[in-house]
mmCIF file of C-alpha atoms in Angstrom:
data_model
loop_
_atom_site.group_PDB
_atom_site.id
_atom_site.type_symbol
_atom_site.label_atom_id
_atom_site.label_comp_id
_atom_site.label_asym_id
_atom_site.label_seq_id
_atom_site.Cartn_x
_atom_site.Cartn_y
_atom_site.Cartn_z
ATOM 1 C CA MET X 161 -0.348 0.032 -0.538
ATOM 2 C CA PHE X 162 1.375 3.650 -0.598
ATOM 3 C CA VAL X 163 0.229 6.619 1.259
ATOM 4 C CA GLN X 164 0.487 9.619 -0.221
ATOM 5 C CA LYS X 165 3.129 12.910 1.052
ATOM 6 C CA LYS X 166 1.204 15.841 1.828
ATOM 7 C CA ARG X 167 3.488 18.514 0.999
ATOM 8 C CA ALA X 168 3.405 21.983 3.713
ATOM 9 C CA GLY X 169 0.928 24.815 2.909
ATOM 10 C CA ILE X 170 -0.186 23.532 0.020
ATOM 11 C CA ASN X 171 -3.174 21.723 -1.723
ATOM 12 C CA TYR X 172 -2.372 19.528 -4.352
ATOM 13 C CA ASP X 173 -5.816 18.706 -5.560
ATOM 14 C CA LYS X 174 -7.650 21.965 -5.916
ATOM 15 C CA VAL X 175 -6.222 24.371 -8.301
ATOM 16 C CA ASP X 176 -8.655 26.335 -9.302
ATOM 17 C CA THR X 177 -6.219 28.446 -12.472
ATOM 18 C CA ILE X 178 -3.648 26.761 -14.217
ATOM 19 C CA ILE X 179 -2.285 28.244 -17.257
ATOM 20 C CA GLY X 180 -1.139 25.536 -19.412
ATOM 21 C CA GLN X 181 1.788 23.692 -21.454
ATOM 22 C CA GLY X 182 1.871 25.384 -24.742
ATOM 23 C CA THR X 183 -0.220 29.063 -23.427
ATOM 24 C CA GLU X 184 2.006 31.524 -24.094
ATOM 25 C CA PHE X 185 0.429 34.853 -21.365
ATOM 26 C CA LYS X 186 2.177 38.375 -20.826
ATOM 27 C CA GLY X 187 0.823 40.952 -19.248
ATOM 28 C CA SER X 188 -0.085 41.518 -15.272
ATOM 29 C CA SER X 189 -2.796 39.500 -13.592
ATOM 30 C CA ARG X 190 -4.614 38.782 -10.661
ATOM 31 C CA ALA X 191 -5.537 34.849 -9.546
ATOM 32 C CA LYS X 192 -7.617 33.858 -6.506
ATOM 33 C CA GLY X 193 -6.992 30.382 -4.769
ATOM 34 C CA ILE X 194 -3.886 27.643 -6.499
ATOM 35 C CA LEU X 195 -2.703 28.620 -9.380
ATOM 36 C CA ARG X 196 -1.204 26.807 -12.101
ATOM 37 C CA ILE X 197 1.923 27.617 -13.876
ATOM 38 C CA GLU X 198 2.264 24.811 -16.904
ATOM 39 C CA GLY X 199 3.111 27.406 -19.700
ATOM 40 C CA ARG X 200 5.175 30.671 -19.932
ATOM 41 C CA LEU X 201 4.035 33.714 -18.279
ATOM 42 C CA GLU X 202 6.004 37.196 -18.414
ATOM 43 C CA GLY X 203 4.483 40.288 -16.445
ATOM 44 C CA ASP X 204 2.803 40.851 -12.900
ATOM 45 C CA VAL X 205 1.085 37.639 -10.897
ATOM 46 C CA SER X 206 -0.826 38.812 -7.774
ATOM 47 C CA CYS X 207 -2.692 35.648 -6.067
ATOM 48 C CA ASP X 208 -4.434 35.487 -2.434
ATOM 49 C CA GLY X 209 -3.335 32.067 -2.633
ATOM 50 C CA ASP X 210 -0.628 29.389 -3.990
ATOM 51 C CA ILE X 211 1.733 29.128 -6.821
ATOM 52 C CA ILE X 212 2.468 25.512 -8.712
ATOM 53 C CA VAL X 213 5.352 26.008 -11.334
ATOM 54 C CA SER X 214 5.313 23.134 -12.562
ATOM 55 C CA GLU X 215 8.531 21.602 -14.687
ATOM 56 C CA THR X 216 7.007 22.394 -18.124
ATOM 57 C CA ALA X 217 6.696 26.243 -16.870
ATOM 58 C CA CYS X 218 8.598 29.087 -18.084
ATOM 59 C CA VAL X 219 7.940 32.855 -15.931
ATOM 60 C CA GLU X 220 9.076 35.830 -16.601
ATOM 61 C CA ALA X 221 7.298 37.641 -13.499
ATOM 62 C CA ASN X 222 6.942 39.818 -10.282
ATOM 63 C CA ILE X 223 4.871 37.466 -8.141
ATOM 64 C CA ARG X 224 3.493 38.041 -4.902
ATOM 65 C CA ALA X 225 1.497 34.937 -3.134
ATOM 66 C CA ARG X 226 1.457 33.818 -0.181
ATOM 67 C CA HIS X 227 3.400 30.305 -0.985
ATOM 68 C CA VAL X 228 4.919 29.649 -4.106
ATOM 69 C CA THR X 229 6.873 25.828 -5.133
ATOM 70 C CA ALA X 230 8.855 26.370 -8.145
ATOM 71 C CA ALA X 231 9.491 22.920 -10.029
ATOM 72 C CA GLY X 232 9.988 24.788 -13.858
ATOM 73 C CA GLU X 233 11.885 28.258 -13.836
ATOM 74 C CA ILE X 234 11.224 31.944 -12.757
ATOM 75 C CA LYS X 235 12.828 34.622 -12.998
ATOM 76 C CA GLY X 236 11.614 37.720 -11.034
ATOM 77 C CA ASP X 237 11.113 39.314 -8.078
ATOM 78 C CA LEU X 238 8.846 37.082 -5.372
ATOM 79 C CA ASP X 239 6.417 38.721 -2.358
ATOM 80 C CA LEU X 240 5.113 35.790 -0.260
ATOM 81 C CA ALA X 241 3.876 35.684 2.666
ATOM 82 C CA GLY X 242 4.905 32.177 3.931
ATOM 83 C CA ARG X 243 7.079 29.743 1.668
ATOM 84 C CA LEU X 244 8.988 29.749 -1.525
ATOM 85 C CA GLU X 245 9.893 25.849 -2.344
ATOM 86 C CA ILE X 246 12.553 25.258 -4.682
ATOM 87 C CA SER X 247 11.339 21.798 -6.042
ATOM 88 C CA PRO X 248 15.312 19.817 -7.998
ATOM 89 C CA THR X 249 13.911 20.505 -10.894
ATOM 90 C CA GLY X 250 13.203 24.643 -9.661
ATOM 91 C CA LYS X 251 15.611 27.606 -10.872
ATOM 92 C CA VAL X 252 14.226 31.161 -9.544
ATOM 93 C CA CYS X 253 16.325 33.556 -10.382
ATOM 94 C CA GLY X 254 15.968 37.767 -8.347
ATOM 95 C CA THR X 255 14.972 38.687 -5.211
ATOM 96 C CA ILE X 256 13.359 36.813 -2.524
ATOM 97 C CA ARG X 257 11.090 38.470 0.317
ATOM 98 C CA VAL X 258 9.650 34.951 1.740
ATOM 99 C CA ALA X 259 9.379 33.811 5.483
ATOM 100 C CA ASN X 260 10.508 30.015 5.214
ATOM 101 C CA LEU X 261 12.993 28.971 2.131
ATOM 102 C CA VAL X 262 13.276 25.096 1.076
ATOM 103 C CA ILE X 263 15.507 24.239 -1.379
ATOM 104 C CA ASN X 264 15.955 20.692 -1.930
ATOM 105 C CA GLU X 265 18.445 18.987 -3.540
ATOM 106 C CA GLY X 266 19.405 20.187 -6.807
ATOM 107 C CA GLY X 267 17.467 23.310 -7.240
ATOM 108 C CA LEU X 268 18.562 26.006 -7.485
ATOM 109 C CA PHE X 269 18.338 29.685 -6.559
ATOM 110 C CA LEU X 270 21.348 32.955 -8.101
ATOM 111 C CA GLY X 271 19.396 36.121 -6.355
ATOM 112 C CA ASN X 272 18.761 38.262 -2.898
ATOM 113 C CA SER X 273 16.578 36.860 -0.069
ATOM 114 C CA ILE X 274 15.730 38.594 2.585
ATOM 115 C CA MET X 275 13.534 36.825 5.228
ATOM 116 C CA CYS X 276 11.281 38.054 7.655
ATOM 117 C CA ALA X 277 8.639 37.293 10.591
ATOM 118 C CA GLU X 278 5.724 35.532 8.687
ATOM 119 C CA GLY X 279 3.269 36.946 10.408
ATOM 120 C CA GLU X 280 5.245 40.826 9.351
ATOM 121 C CA THR X 281 5.459 39.393 5.323
ATOM 122 C CA ALA X 282 1.755 38.171 5.784
ATOM 123 C CA LYS X 283 -0.190 41.003 7.173
ATOM 124 C CA ARG X 284 2.364 42.824 4.459
ATOM 125 C CA VAL X 285 1.468 40.411 1.507
ATOM 126 C CA GLU X 286 -2.575 40.551 2.225
ATOM 127 C CA GLU X 287 -2.319 44.554 2.311
ATOM 128 C CA GLU X 288 -0.817 44.978 -1.065
ATOM 129 C CA LEU X 289 -3.134 42.360 -2.622
ATOM 130 C CA ALA X 290 -6.051 43.724 -1.054
#
């Protein structure tokens, strides 16, 4: 019998919006709930929930969200209320402001990091997203 591993922070079973593989989006976007990116996105992204950047994704954007999981490539600044997790296939280049940072073996981070208390970061990001 196999036991499914639950990841802290993001409910992967409930995705509200998907930018599919082969899809290109340019501009500013605002999402609610969980946003999964499998294609290419350029611009600015604000999400009151979580963002999943899949292995096939290429994101060139400034991101504001609660949590981000990066299995693909992100170039830009991230301002997160909670956690950034970089998977073994993930690459993040830019300045990040987060409460928690996890870089799995094989994951790559190039840039600057600003670590904030979770409550402090969450309040600031929520105010900016409102």
